[in-house]
Structures are given as structure tokens and as C-alpha cells.
Tab-separated table of C-alpha atoms in Angstrom:
chain	number	residue	atom	x	y	z
E	1	MET	CA	-0.033	0.049	0.085
E	2	THR	CA	1.520	3.344	-1.115
E	3	GLY	CA	2.615	5.126	2.103
E	4	LEU	CA	2.384	2.208	4.161
E	5	GLN	CA	5.837	2.635	5.372
E	6	ASP	CA	5.314	6.246	6.227
E	7	ILE	CA	2.324	5.254	8.377
E	8	ALA	CA	4.396	2.569	10.041
E	9	ASP	CA	7.039	4.864	11.018
E	10	ARG	CA	4.931	7.834	12.047
E	11	GLY	CA	1.523	6.294	12.850
E	12	LEU	CA	-2.088	6.904	11.932
E	13	VAL	CA	-4.675	8.359	14.240
E	14	LEU	CA	-8.422	7.421	13.658
E	15	LEU	CA	-10.617	9.862	15.312
E	16	GLY	CA	-13.968	8.070	15.640
E	17	CYS	CA	-14.380	4.371	14.980
E	18	GLY	CA	-18.057	3.623	14.453
E	19	LYS	CA	-19.339	1.542	11.661
E	20	MET	CA	-17.346	3.286	8.889
E	21	GLY	CA	-14.276	3.830	11.045
E	22	SER	CA	-14.336	0.054	11.883
E	23	ALA	CA	-14.821	-0.770	8.316
E	24	MET	CA	-11.688	1.087	7.254
E	25	LEU	CA	-9.617	-0.157	10.058
E	26	ALA	CA	-10.441	-3.744	9.195
E	27	GLY	CA	-9.452	-3.053	5.620
E	28	TRP	CA	-6.131	-1.516	6.684
E	29	LEU	CA	-5.243	-4.248	9.038
E	30	ASP	CA	-5.998	-6.937	6.346
E	31	ARG	CA	-3.733	-4.997	3.877
E	32	GLY	CA	-0.784	-5.050	6.286
E	33	VAL	CA	-0.854	-1.946	8.408
E	34	PRO	CA	0.628	-2.749	11.706
E	35	PRO	CA	-1.712	-2.524	14.480
E	36	GLU	CA	0.716	-0.717	16.705
E	37	ALA	CA	0.914	1.932	14.148
E	38	VAL	CA	-2.848	2.692	14.623
E	39	HIS	CA	-4.042	4.987	17.369
E	40	VAL	CA	-7.748	5.228	17.901
E	41	ILE	CA	-9.811	7.850	19.727
E	42	GLU	CA	-13.218	6.283	20.265
E	43	PRO	CA	-15.228	6.996	23.668
E	44	ALA	CA	-17.141	3.840	23.332
E	45	PRO	CA	-14.823	1.270	21.684
E	46	SER	CA	-16.585	-2.130	20.450
E	47	ASP	CA	-15.489	-5.547	21.625
E	48	TRP	CA	-13.896	-6.039	18.126
E	49	LEU	CA	-11.930	-2.777	18.437
E	50	ARG	CA	-10.392	-3.635	21.880
E	51	GLY	CA	-9.401	-7.115	20.383
E	52	SER	CA	-7.731	-5.612	17.256
E	53	GLY	CA	-4.398	-4.880	18.674
E	54	VAL	CA	-4.506	-1.003	17.910
E	55	GLY	CA	-3.853	1.535	20.474
E	56	ILE	CA	-7.020	2.908	22.041
E	57	GLY	CA	-6.685	6.335	23.695
E	58	GLY	CA	-3.498	6.966	25.460
E	59	ASP	CA	-0.366	8.663	24.111
E	60	LEU	CA	-0.698	9.666	20.578
E	61	PRO	CA	2.127	10.299	18.175
E	62	GLU	CA	3.055	13.887	18.002
E	63	ARG	CA	3.139	14.130	14.120
E	64	PRO	CA	1.372	11.126	12.740
E	65	ALA	CA	1.444	10.633	9.057
E	66	VAL	CA	-2.369	10.707	8.758
E	67	LEU	CA	-5.115	11.766	10.986
E	68	LEU	CA	-8.569	10.251	9.675
E	69	VAL	CA	-11.597	11.927	11.105
E	70	ALA	CA	-14.618	9.527	11.031
E	71	VAL	CA	-16.916	11.203	13.632
E	72	LYS	CA	-20.453	12.131	12.689
E	73	PRO	CA	-20.847	15.584	11.554
E	74	GLN	CA	-22.919	16.722	14.555
E	75	MET	CA	-19.993	15.789	16.856
E	76	MET	CA	-17.426	17.719	14.878
E	77	GLU	CA	-17.533	20.875	17.184
E	78	GLU	CA	-16.719	18.734	20.012
E	79	ALA	CA	-14.082	16.589	18.458
E	80	LEU	CA	-11.819	18.723	16.246
E	81	PRO	CA	-10.467	21.190	18.861
E	82	GLY	CA	-8.599	18.159	20.622
E	83	ALA	CA	-7.111	17.280	17.300
E	84	ALA	CA	-6.051	20.759	16.251
E	85	GLY	CA	-2.571	20.251	17.309
E	86	PHE	CA	-1.960	17.927	14.351
E	87	GLY	CA	-2.403	20.865	12.000
E	88	GLY	CA	0.391	22.857	10.291
E	89	GLY	CA	1.500	20.543	7.420
E	90	GLY	CA	3.238	17.564	8.986
E	91	THR	CA	0.034	15.316	9.110
E	92	LEU	CA	-2.446	14.640	6.328
E	93	VAL	CA	-5.847	15.197	7.488
E	94	ILE	CA	-8.470	12.880	5.885
E	95	SER	CA	-12.239	13.462	6.660
E	96	VAL	CA	-15.049	11.034	5.839
E	97	ALA	CA	-17.666	13.272	7.575
E	98	ALA	CA	-20.687	14.159	5.479
E	99	GLY	CA	-21.604	17.634	4.679
E	100	THR	CA	-18.399	19.114	6.368
E	101	PRO	CA	-16.472	21.230	3.729
E	102	LEU	CA	-12.780	21.650	3.366
E	103	ALA	CA	-12.724	25.163	4.787
E	104	ARG	CA	-14.063	23.958	8.181
E	105	PHE	CA	-10.941	21.714	8.492
E	106	GLU	CA	-8.643	24.482	7.253
E	107	ALA	CA	-10.039	26.756	9.959
E	108	ALA	CA	-9.528	24.099	12.558
E	109	PHE	CA	-6.165	22.980	11.625
E	110	GLY	CA	-4.624	26.198	10.398
E	111	PRO	CA	-3.089	27.284	7.111
E	112	GLY	CA	-0.714	24.894	5.107
E	113	THR	CA	-2.488	21.630	6.621
E	114	PRO	CA	-3.320	19.135	3.647
E	115	VAL	CA	-6.693	17.994	3.878
E	116	VAL	CA	-8.573	15.539	1.767
E	117	ARG	CA	-12.302	15.316	2.072
E	118	ALA	CA	-13.845	12.082	1.213
E	119	MET	CA	-17.336	10.495	0.867
E	120	PRO	CA	-17.529	6.747	1.126
E	121	ASN	CA	-20.779	4.789	1.319
E	122	THR	CA	-22.023	2.054	3.577
E	123	PRO	CA	-21.151	-0.981	1.203
E	124	ALA	CA	-17.642	-0.309	2.593
E	125	ALA	CA	-18.730	-2.388	5.705
E	126	VAL	CA	-18.378	-5.563	3.055
E	127	GLY	CA	-15.302	-4.066	1.054
E	128	ARG	CA	-17.676	-2.838	-1.930
E	129	GLY	CA	-17.887	0.738	-1.031
E	130	ILE	CA	-16.933	3.629	-3.473
E	131	THR	CA	-15.457	6.680	-2.249
E	132	ALA	CA	-15.016	10.193	-3.892
E	133	ILE	CA	-11.993	12.369	-2.785
E	134	VAL	CA	-10.845	15.867	-3.332
E	135	GLY	CA	-8.115	17.791	-1.758
E	136	ASN	CA	-7.438	21.463	-0.598
E	137	ALA	CA	-4.690	23.610	-2.124
E	138	ALA	CA	-2.111	22.197	0.282
E	139	ALA	CA	-2.884	18.573	-0.445
E	140	GLY	CA	-0.432	17.461	-3.164
E	141	ALA	CA	-0.303	14.473	-5.430
E	142	GLY	CA	1.464	12.340	-2.810
E	143	HIS	CA	-1.239	13.288	-0.276
E	144	LEU	CA	-4.052	12.194	-2.668
E	145	ASP	CA	-2.330	8.866	-3.485
E	146	LEU	CA	-1.965	7.998	0.170
E	147	ALA	CA	-5.647	8.987	0.789
E	148	GLU	CA	-6.826	6.763	-2.182
E	149	ALA	CA	-4.467	3.859	-0.858
E	150	LEU	CA	-6.029	3.837	2.555
E	151	LEU	CA	-9.632	4.327	1.231
E	152	LYS	CA	-9.229	1.654	-1.334
E	153	ALA	CA	-9.184	-0.756	1.643
E	154	VAL	CA	-12.915	-0.599	1.468
E	155	GLY	CA	-13.701	-0.419	-2.141
E	156	GLN	CA	-13.346	1.747	-5.287
E	157	VAL	CA	-11.956	5.423	-5.026
E	158	VAL	CA	-12.728	8.137	-7.572
E	159	ARG	CA	-11.189	11.771	-7.571
E	160	LEU	CA	-13.332	14.754	-8.176
E	161	GLU	CA	-12.437	17.967	-10.207
E	162	GLY	CA	-13.448	20.093	-7.416
E	163	GLU	CA	-15.244	20.235	-4.042
E	164	GLY	CA	-18.299	21.668	-5.738
E	165	GLN	CA	-18.993	18.181	-7.030
E	166	MET	CA	-19.304	16.731	-3.520
E	167	ASP	CA	-22.901	17.490	-2.935
E	168	ALA	CA	-23.949	15.541	-6.066
E	169	VAL	CA	-21.663	12.601	-5.045
E	170	THR	CA	-23.347	12.540	-1.735
E	171	ALA	CA	-26.784	12.518	-3.363
E	172	VAL	CA	-25.810	9.665	-5.846
E	173	SER	CA	-23.488	7.293	-3.998
E	174	GLY	CA	-23.456	8.548	-0.367
E	175	SER	CA	-27.239	8.296	-0.115
E	176	GLY	CA	-27.706	5.994	-2.846
E	177	PRO	CA	-27.550	2.537	-0.851
E	178	ALA	CA	-30.681	3.657	1.021
E	179	TYR	CA	-32.460	3.946	-2.424
E	180	VAL	CA	-31.482	0.453	-3.328
E	181	PHE	CA	-32.559	-0.757	0.163
E	182	HIS	CA	-35.787	0.694	-0.405
E	183	LEU	CA	-36.168	-0.722	-3.957
E	184	ILE	CA	-35.761	-4.107	-2.233
E	185	GLU	CA	-38.465	-3.445	0.226
E	186	THR	CA	-40.930	-2.213	-2.288
E	187	LEU	CA	-40.176	-4.965	-4.911
E	188	ALA	CA	-40.685	-7.587	-2.204
E	189	ALA	CA	-43.910	-5.854	-1.093
E	190	ALA	CA	-45.151	-5.920	-4.502
E	191	GLY	CA	-44.226	-9.471	-4.812
E	192	GLU	CA	-46.347	-9.965	-1.576
E	193	ALA	CA	-49.311	-8.207	-3.302
E	194	GLU	CA	-49.198	-10.648	-6.200
E	195	GLY	CA	-49.399	-13.532	-3.880
E	196	LEU	CA	-45.993	-14.568	-2.755
E	197	SER	CA	-45.166	-15.272	0.883
E	198	PRO	CA	-43.189	-12.392	2.654
E	199	GLU	CA	-40.209	-14.679	3.125
E	200	LEU	CA	-40.273	-15.706	-0.606
E	201	ALA	CA	-40.771	-12.229	-1.785
E	202	MET	CA	-37.727	-10.903	0.105
E	203	ALA	CA	-35.664	-13.588	-0.860
E	204	LEU	CA	-36.494	-13.021	-4.521
E	205	ALA	CA	-36.016	-9.206	-4.200
E	206	ARG	CA	-32.692	-9.374	-2.250
E	207	ALA	CA	-31.141	-11.795	-4.791
E	208	THR	CA	-32.505	-9.970	-7.900
E	209	VAL	CA	-30.973	-6.642	-6.897
E	210	GLY	CA	-27.832	-8.009	-5.642
E	211	GLY	CA	-27.265	-10.188	-8.661
E	212	ALA	CA	-28.245	-7.355	-11.101
E	213	GLY	CA	-26.005	-4.934	-9.394
E	214	GLN	CA	-23.058	-7.263	-9.576
E	215	LEU	CA	-23.809	-8.011	-13.392
E	216	ALA	CA	-24.086	-4.227	-13.862
E	217	GLU	CA	-20.532	-3.604	-12.507
E	218	ASP	CA	-18.965	-6.839	-14.015
E	219	ALA	CA	-20.586	-6.693	-17.681
E	220	ALA	CA	-18.968	-5.189	-20.653
E	221	GLU	CA	-22.342	-3.601	-21.774
E	222	ASP	CA	-23.530	-0.478	-20.182
E	223	PRO	CA	-26.881	-0.765	-17.890
E	224	GLY	CA	-29.084	0.335	-20.887
E	225	GLN	CA	-27.902	-2.459	-23.033
E	226	LEU	CA	-28.323	-4.978	-20.035
E	227	ARG	CA	-31.787	-3.593	-19.689
E	228	ARG	CA	-32.611	-4.162	-23.296
E	229	ASN	CA	-31.033	-7.545	-23.145
E	230	VAL	CA	-33.684	-8.839	-20.574
E	231	THR	CA	-36.702	-7.065	-22.264
E	232	SER	CA	-38.435	-9.149	-24.962
E	233	PRO	CA	-40.921	-7.080	-27.347
E	234	ASN	CA	-44.485	-7.214	-25.840
E	235	GLY	CA	-43.190	-9.366	-22.901
E	236	THR	CA	-43.580	-9.142	-19.235
E	237	THR	CA	-40.507	-6.937	-18.580
E	238	GLN	CA	-41.670	-4.559	-21.339
E	239	ALA	CA	-45.032	-4.196	-19.561
E	240	ALA	CA	-43.319	-3.363	-16.255
E	241	LEU	CA	-40.896	-0.955	-17.839
E	242	GLU	CA	-43.764	1.091	-19.530
E	243	VAL	CA	-44.735	1.868	-15.945
E	244	LEU	CA	-41.326	2.491	-14.630
E	245	MET	CA	-40.029	4.408	-17.467
E	246	ASP	CA	-42.881	6.820	-17.641
E	247	ALA	CA	-41.675	10.307	-18.048
E	248	GLU	CA	-43.917	11.839	-15.563
E	249	SER	CA	-44.458	9.275	-12.813
E	250	GLY	CA	-41.500	6.655	-13.321
E	251	PHE	CA	-38.102	6.132	-12.090
E	252	PRO	CA	-36.451	9.064	-14.363
E	253	ALA	CA	-38.541	11.867	-12.859
E	254	LEU	CA	-38.638	10.311	-9.307
E	255	LEU	CA	-34.893	9.750	-9.002
E	256	ARG	CA	-34.122	13.186	-10.379
E	257	ARG	CA	-36.240	14.651	-7.539
E	258	ALA	CA	-34.885	12.546	-4.947
E	259	VAL	CA	-31.277	12.940	-5.869
E	260	HIS	CA	-31.830	16.711	-6.201
E	261	ALA	CA	-33.415	16.816	-2.782
E	262	ALA	CA	-30.388	14.981	-1.255
E	263	ALA	CA	-27.916	17.358	-2.889
E	264	GLU	CA	-29.780	20.389	-1.767
E	265	ARG	CA	-29.755	19.132	1.871
E	266	SER	CA	-25.978	18.381	1.358
E	267	ARG	CA	-25.563	21.998	0.373
E	268	GLU	CA	-27.535	23.271	3.390
E	269	LEU	CA	-25.376	21.096	5.740
E	270	GLY	CA	-22.313	22.480	4.353
E	271	ARG	CA	-23.097	26.054	4.899
E	272	GLY	CA	-23.880	25.019	8.628
């Protein structure tokens, strides 16, 4: 992993170790980051964290290679002042906190501090996440490479052209898993309405969405072609798609409204 030796020598501080922090930490340890190089600040450590071999609380390295901020946005005001001493340029600050702009971290850690803002999503818990990253002016190519290497421990990583894209990313991939989970819920409920048992309807919905997602990611064809491949003229799929693809009430209009609402809320959170 790029930057592994620097982390092994200087350490990594993880501020917050809930579900996302734990997923990342498990990925780092699997990829060879020495447990003794990781120092976690977490007021309520899980049993898994206690048994992971990493340092919890106690003395922290003075100038770690990375400080990764994984606390919830509403806890930021309480958490950041205690970590402000890591600012000044010697430590790369990476944030996975939703709705918290780069400027907030620059104000907390001071000028010259390299900061990378990242937006992962919950499939990171099974190593299938996707994370978008963007750096501030002080974050050079090496800092972005290190952030990407760390975040690849839980899935794919993409780089943004600018921080202005982060609200749209939040609305598509950050919040997107919830849209898919709701699709599973509603698809199963529709199956029940057609006479299936709840257990069978849910099993069919889960496997269908999971399998179709894997096919969409692995196939050479784009999703539009995959859709056409399974749609026979005047068949059952076409009958359903005529409802789902309706310009006024179908998926296109509904998802545009949903994603826009999420993006707008992300902008509001960023303004504080």
C-alpha cells in the first residue's frame, strides 16, 4: 500500500471508530498496516476494536502521517479542537464526515495543513464501497495517493475535479444505498401483493437486486444495454418498464427529484 512505510514509522490516528471507521480499520489491518501503528480515539470502543491490537486512547504520536476524521458531523464541534495540534502541514488530515467542507478543517487545523475530503458509502462495510475524494490547495499528489490507498481498503476510489461536485456525489453514492434498500423493500412488497409469501418475496427481491448490481458492475455492456437484453418485445418486462420509465411518474422523474433533494440538503449542511 502506497505510504504504508510512512504510516508504520509515524503512525495513523483514527478519530472516531463507528461502523465506517471500523470498516476502514479492518481493511487497513488486512492490507498489512501494523496494528501498533494505529491509534484510535473512540469514547465507546466495541469489543472488536478492543481485540484488534490497535492503540485506544493513551499517548498519541506527535506528528502522525495521517489523521483520519470519522466522527459524525454533529460531533465535529466537540471533536476537532482536541485534534487541532496535528495541523500545520506535517500530518495529512482525511475526513469522511458528510456535509463538512474543506474550509471547516482548514479553519480548525490552520493554514498549510493538507486536507482531503472523502465521501464513502455503507457498502464499505463489506469491502464494496465507492469513495470520492478531493483535496485542498495544500494537498499534493502524494497526499491524494496516500488517501486513495487508505480508502481503497474498503472499495473503489474516484477523484473529483473540485469540491463543488461533492454534494452531487453525496446524493448519488453516499445516500444511494438507501435508495437501493428501499427498492428491495418495495419490490418484495409488490411480490407479496401478487400472492407470494413475505419470506419468498424478500428472498427473490434481495437476490435479484444483488445479482443485477453485480452484473451491471462486471459486464462489458452499459446498464441500458443490459436492460434491453432482458426486455422481450411485448413481454412481461416491457409491460413493467412502460410503467417504470414513464416520463411523468416513473423512475427518471422520481430519481431526479430524490437526488436533487439529497444534494440540496447536503449544500444546506455544508453552509452550517
